[in-house]
Amino acid sequence: MAVTTIASHTWIAQYEPDGSELLTDHWKYKTSENSQINLTSTGFNLISNDATTITSIYQDIPTVAPGTILLLSADVKSNDVLAGEKPWNQARLLLLQIDKKKERWDLPSVVVSLTGTHDWENYPGIFTVSHETQSIRAIAQLSQATGSLQVNNIQLYPVRETQLFATIRNIMLSAWSVFFLLLIGSCLISKKQSIFLRLLLVCAFISILAGTTLPGKLKNQVSDEVKTHIHTQSEQTKNTMTWDLSKIWHFCLFFLFGLILCLMMTQERLSRMIFAILSLAAGTELAQKRPRKFGQSDKW
């Protein structure tokens, strides 16, 4: 199943165009005395030496029907970008939704967020227009960060999910669900295991399931709040902690889950236990590759 899932991800197109290009040549700018934006034939270059202001280029998009899936993509390169105090103070490419009252930063908006130096790479981002959205804004910015951000070949257009991809996805999700139920169920119905271990197994599994299926905006919001709290507590921690908190949390959950399985499968061969744990880990990681119906910002 893992091979089939990877193959479908690699070779089956997830989206197809469902409309024309939405961006025009009418960009607006926001700069300071120590920053500038240079337009090129294929894009633009943002340069800033001021870590107290936001240097940005943006374009407001005409009203898009709620529920429309949009693909924003661009070739992006960064040079010597130094991040600011907040987790979001980086070089970023965004698609921001705005309702009647405010900018909806609680919705997925980030296509890519970079620090340091990165060579040219194409970054796609998939977003679904909320029912409360009144307007949309495509943004490239240095958000209270210094350095250079180059953007070429930026595109924004509506897309739709291909029928083949939807069919294969539903089949694979059903197959992985059956696999998970069989694996967990075989451990739960065993009379040799204590109730405490069964309870720990269920809790760990539910936590992994929640981390896999929760909308990206909720996980990003929690992660940003934790990062902000940690950064305000210690400057040294801010400079030394470079790992993604969500990955650390995911690793800890799988370590706990694998440990419980090992304790419950003491009569099984070590190779079989390792295979079961790795299969579950691969399954949940691959399951996260599927797109969510609303607010997709995660890559497939």
Coordinates of C-alpha atoms in Angstrom, one line a residue:
M1 CA 0.0 0.0 0.0
A2 CA 2.9 2.4 0.8
V3 CA 4.3 1.8 -2.7
T4 CA 0.9 2.4 -4.3
T5 CA 0.4 5.6 -2.4
I6 CA 3.8 7.0 -3.3
A7 CA 3.3 6.0 -6.9
S8 CA -0.1 7.7 -7.1
H9 CA 1.4 10.8 -5.4
T10 CA 4.2 10.9 -7.9
W11 CA 2.5 10.2 -11.2
I12 CA -1.2 11.2 -10.9
A13 CA -2.0 14.9 -11.3
Q14 CA -3.8 16.2 -8.3
Y15 CA -5.3 19.4 -9.9
E16 CA -6.1 20.8 -13.3
P17 CA -6.8 24.4 -14.4
D18 CA -10.4 25.6 -14.0
G19 CA -10.1 29.2 -15.2
S20 CA -7.8 31.9 -16.4
E21 CA -4.9 33.7 -14.8
L22 CA -6.1 36.1 -12.0
L23 CA -3.0 38.3 -11.6
T24 CA -2.2 41.4 -13.7
D25 CA 0.7 43.8 -13.9
H26 CA -0.9 46.2 -11.5
W27 CA 1.2 45.7 -8.3
K28 CA 1.3 48.0 -5.3
Y29 CA 4.4 48.5 -3.0
K30 CA 5.3 49.2 0.5
T31 CA 8.8 50.2 1.2
S32 CA 10.9 52.3 3.6
E33 CA 14.1 54.4 3.4
N34 CA 16.2 51.4 3.8
S35 CA 14.4 49.0 1.5
Q36 CA 13.5 48.8 -2.2
I37 CA 11.6 46.8 -4.7
N38 CA 13.0 46.2 -8.2
L39 CA 10.8 45.0 -11.0
T40 CA 12.2 42.6 -13.7
S41 CA 10.8 41.2 -16.9
T42 CA 9.8 38.0 -15.1
G43 CA 9.1 39.2 -11.6
F44 CA 10.5 41.3 -8.8
N45 CA 13.2 41.6 -6.2
L46 CA 12.7 42.8 -2.6
I47 CA 15.7 44.1 -0.7
S48 CA 15.6 45.4 2.9
N49 CA 18.2 46.5 5.5
D50 CA 15.5 47.6 8.0
A51 CA 14.3 44.9 10.4
T52 CA 11.6 47.2 11.9
T53 CA 9.4 47.5 8.8
I54 CA 7.7 45.3 6.3
T55 CA 8.8 45.5 2.7
S56 CA 6.1 44.1 0.5
I57 CA 4.6 44.0 -3.0
Y58 CA 1.0 43.0 -3.3
Q59 CA -2.0 42.8 -5.6
D60 CA -5.7 42.8 -4.7
I61 CA -7.7 40.1 -6.6
P62 CA -11.3 40.7 -7.7
T63 CA -14.1 38.8 -5.9
V64 CA -13.7 35.0 -6.2
A65 CA -16.6 32.7 -5.6
P66 CA -16.6 31.0 -2.2
G67 CA -15.4 27.5 -2.3
T68 CA -13.1 28.1 -5.3
I69 CA -9.7 26.3 -5.1
L70 CA -6.8 28.6 -6.0
L71 CA -3.3 27.7 -6.9
L72 CA -0.6 30.3 -6.2
S73 CA 2.9 29.3 -7.5
A74 CA 6.2 31.1 -8.1
D75 CA 9.9 30.6 -8.5
V76 CA 11.5 31.9 -5.4
K77 CA 15.0 32.6 -4.3
S78 CA 16.3 34.2 -1.0
N79 CA 19.7 35.7 -0.2
D80 CA 21.0 36.3 3.4
V81 CA 17.5 36.6 4.9
L82 CA 17.8 37.3 8.7
A83 CA 14.5 36.5 10.6
G84 CA 13.0 39.0 13.0
E85 CA 11.7 38.5 16.5
K86 CA 8.4 36.7 15.6
P87 CA 8.1 33.3 13.9
W88 CA 6.5 35.0 10.9
N89 CA 9.2 37.7 10.5
Q90 CA 10.7 36.0 7.4
A91 CA 10.7 36.2 3.6
R92 CA 7.3 35.0 2.6
L93 CA 4.9 34.4 -0.3
L94 CA 1.3 34.7 0.8
L95 CA -2.3 34.5 -0.4
L96 CA -4.3 36.5 2.2
Q97 CA -8.1 36.4 2.4
I98 CA -10.0 39.4 3.7
D99 CA -13.6 39.5 5.0
K100 CA -15.8 42.5 5.7
K101 CA -14.0 43.4 8.9
K102 CA -10.4 42.2 8.9
E103 CA -7.6 40.3 7.3
R104 CA -8.0 36.6 7.9
W105 CA -4.6 35.5 9.2
D106 CA -6.3 32.6 11.0
L107 CA -6.9 31.0 7.5
P108 CA -4.0 29.3 5.7
S109 CA -2.1 31.9 3.8
V110 CA 1.6 30.9 3.5
V111 CA 3.0 29.4 0.3
V112 CA 6.6 29.6 1.4
S113 CA 8.5 31.2 4.3
L114 CA 12.3 31.4 4.1
T115 CA 15.3 32.4 6.0
G116 CA 18.9 32.4 5.0
T117 CA 20.0 31.7 1.4
H118 CA 18.0 29.4 -0.9
D119 CA 18.5 28.8 -4.6
W120 CA 15.7 29.0 -7.1
E121 CA 12.8 26.6 -6.5
N122 CA 9.2 26.5 -7.5
Y123 CA 6.7 26.7 -4.6
P124 CA 3.0 25.9 -5.2
G125 CA 0.3 26.6 -2.6
I126 CA -3.3 25.4 -2.7
F127 CA -6.0 27.5 -1.0
T128 CA -9.8 27.3 -0.8
V129 CA -11.8 30.6 -0.7
S130 CA -13.8 30.9 2.5
H131 CA -17.4 31.8 2.5
E132 CA -16.7 34.9 4.5
T133 CA -14.0 36.2 2.1
Q134 CA -14.7 39.5 0.4
S135 CA -11.3 40.0 -1.3
I136 CA -8.0 38.2 -1.8
R137 CA -4.5 39.6 -1.8
A138 CA -1.3 38.0 -3.3
I139 CA 1.7 39.2 -1.3
A140 CA 5.5 38.8 -1.4
Q141 CA 7.2 40.4 1.6
L142 CA 10.1 40.7 3.9
S143 CA 8.2 40.8 7.1
Q144 CA 10.5 42.8 9.5
A145 CA 13.4 40.7 8.1
T146 CA 16.5 41.8 6.2
G147 CA 18.0 40.4 3.1
S148 CA 16.8 39.8 -0.4
L149 CA 13.8 37.9 -1.8
Q150 CA 13.4 37.3 -5.5
V151 CA 10.2 36.1 -7.1
N152 CA 9.7 35.1 -10.8
N153 CA 6.9 33.6 -12.8
I154 CA 4.2 34.2 -10.2
Q155 CA 0.8 32.7 -11.2
L156 CA -2.6 32.6 -9.6
Y157 CA -5.5 30.7 -11.1
P158 CA -8.5 28.5 -10.1
V159 CA -8.1 24.7 -10.2
R160 CA -10.2 21.7 -9.6
E161 CA -9.3 18.2 -8.4
T162 CA -8.9 15.6 -11.1
Q163 CA -11.4 12.8 -11.1
L164 CA -8.7 10.1 -11.3
F165 CA -6.9 11.5 -8.3
A166 CA -10.1 11.7 -6.2
T167 CA -10.9 8.1 -7.0
I168 CA -7.5 6.8 -6.2
R169 CA -7.3 8.9 -3.0
N170 CA -10.6 7.5 -1.7
I171 CA -9.5 3.9 -2.4
M172 CA -6.1 4.4 -0.7
L173 CA -7.6 6.1 2.4
S174 CA -10.1 3.2 2.8
A175 CA -7.3 0.7 2.5
W176 CA -5.1 2.5 5.1
S177 CA -8.1 2.8 7.4
V178 CA -8.7 -1.0 7.3
F179 CA -4.9 -1.6 8.0
F180 CA -5.0 0.8 11.0
L181 CA -8.1 -0.9 12.4
L182 CA -6.6 -4.3 12.1
L183 CA -3.3 -3.3 13.6
I184 CA -4.8 -1.5 16.6
G185 CA -7.7 -4.0 17.0
S186 CA -5.4 -7.0 17.3
C187 CA -3.6 -5.3 20.2
L188 CA -6.8 -4.2 22.0
I189 CA -8.6 -7.5 21.9
S190 CA -5.6 -9.4 23.3
K191 CA -6.5 -10.6 26.7
K192 CA -2.8 -10.8 27.7
Q193 CA -2.4 -7.0 27.8
S194 CA -3.3 -4.8 30.7
I195 CA -6.0 -2.2 30.5
F196 CA -3.4 0.5 31.2
L197 CA -1.4 -0.4 28.1
R198 CA -4.6 -0.5 26.0
L199 CA -5.6 2.9 27.2
L200 CA -2.1 4.4 26.5
L201 CA -2.3 2.8 23.0
V202 CA -5.7 4.3 22.2
C203 CA -4.6 7.8 23.5
A204 CA -1.4 7.7 21.4
F205 CA -3.3 6.6 18.3
I206 CA -6.0 9.3 18.8
S207 CA -3.2 12.0 19.2
I208 CA -1.6 10.8 16.0
L209 CA -4.9 10.7 14.2
A210 CA -5.7 14.3 15.4
G211 CA -2.3 15.6 14.2
T212 CA -2.9 13.9 10.8
T213 CA -6.5 15.2 10.2
L214 CA -6.7 18.5 11.9
P215 CA -6.9 21.5 9.5
G216 CA -3.5 23.0 8.8
K217 CA -4.6 26.5 10.1
L218 CA -5.2 25.1 13.6
K219 CA -1.8 23.3 13.8
N220 CA 0.0 26.4 12.4
Q221 CA -1.8 28.7 14.8
V222 CA -0.9 26.5 17.8
S223 CA 2.7 26.1 16.6
D224 CA 3.1 29.9 16.1
E225 CA 1.7 30.6 19.6
V226 CA 4.2 28.2 21.2
K227 CA 7.1 29.5 19.2
T228 CA 6.2 33.1 20.2
H229 CA 6.0 32.1 23.9
I230 CA 9.4 30.3 23.7
H231 CA 11.1 33.2 21.9
T232 CA 9.9 35.8 24.4
Q233 CA 11.3 33.7 27.3
S234 CA 14.8 33.3 26.1
E235 CA 16.9 34.9 23.3
Q236 CA 19.3 32.0 23.5
T237 CA 16.5 29.5 23.0
K238 CA 15.3 31.5 19.9
N239 CA 18.7 31.4 18.3
T240 CA 19.4 27.7 19.0
M241 CA 16.0 26.1 18.4
T242 CA 15.8 25.6 14.7
W243 CA 13.6 22.4 14.6
D244 CA 10.0 22.4 13.5
L245 CA 7.9 22.0 16.7
S246 CA 5.2 20.0 14.9
K247 CA 7.9 17.5 13.8
I248 CA 9.2 17.2 17.3
W249 CA 5.7 16.5 18.6
H250 CA 5.0 14.0 15.9
F251 CA 8.3 12.2 16.6
C252 CA 7.5 12.0 20.3
L253 CA 4.0 10.6 19.6
F254 CA 5.4 7.9 17.3
F255 CA 8.1 7.1 19.8
L256 CA 5.4 6.6 22.5
F257 CA 3.2 4.6 20.2
G258 CA 6.1 2.4 19.0
L259 CA 7.2 1.8 22.6
I260 CA 3.7 0.7 23.6
L261 CA 3.4 -1.6 20.6
C262 CA 6.8 -3.2 21.6
L263 CA 5.6 -3.8 25.2
M264 CA 2.3 -5.3 23.9
M265 CA 4.0 -7.5 21.3
T266 CA 6.6 -9.2 23.5
Q267 CA 5.8 -12.6 22.0
E268 CA 6.4 -11.5 18.4
R269 CA 9.7 -11.4 16.6
L270 CA 11.6 -8.1 16.6
S271 CA 11.5 -7.8 12.8
R272 CA 7.7 -8.1 12.8
M273 CA 7.3 -5.4 15.5
I274 CA 9.6 -3.1 13.5
F275 CA 7.7 -3.7 10.4
A276 CA 4.4 -2.9 12.1
I277 CA 5.6 0.3 13.6
L278 CA 7.3 1.5 10.4
S279 CA 4.2 0.6 8.4
L280 CA 2.0 2.7 10.7
A281 CA 4.4 5.6 10.6
A282 CA 4.6 5.5 6.8
G283 CA 0.9 5.3 6.6
T284 CA 0.1 8.3 8.7
E285 CA 2.8 10.4 6.9
L286 CA 1.4 9.4 3.5
A287 CA -2.1 10.1 4.6
Q288 CA -1.1 13.6 5.5
K289 CA -0.2 14.1 1.8
R290 CA -3.9 14.1 0.8
P291 CA -5.4 17.6 0.3
R292 CA -8.0 18.8 2.8
K293 CA -11.4 20.1 1.5
F294 CA -11.0 23.5 3.1
G295 CA -8.0 25.7 3.6
Q296 CA -5.3 23.7 2.0
S297 CA -1.9 25.1 2.5
D298 CA 0.0 21.9 3.0
K299 CA 1.8 20.4 0.0
W300 CA 0.5 17.0 -1.3

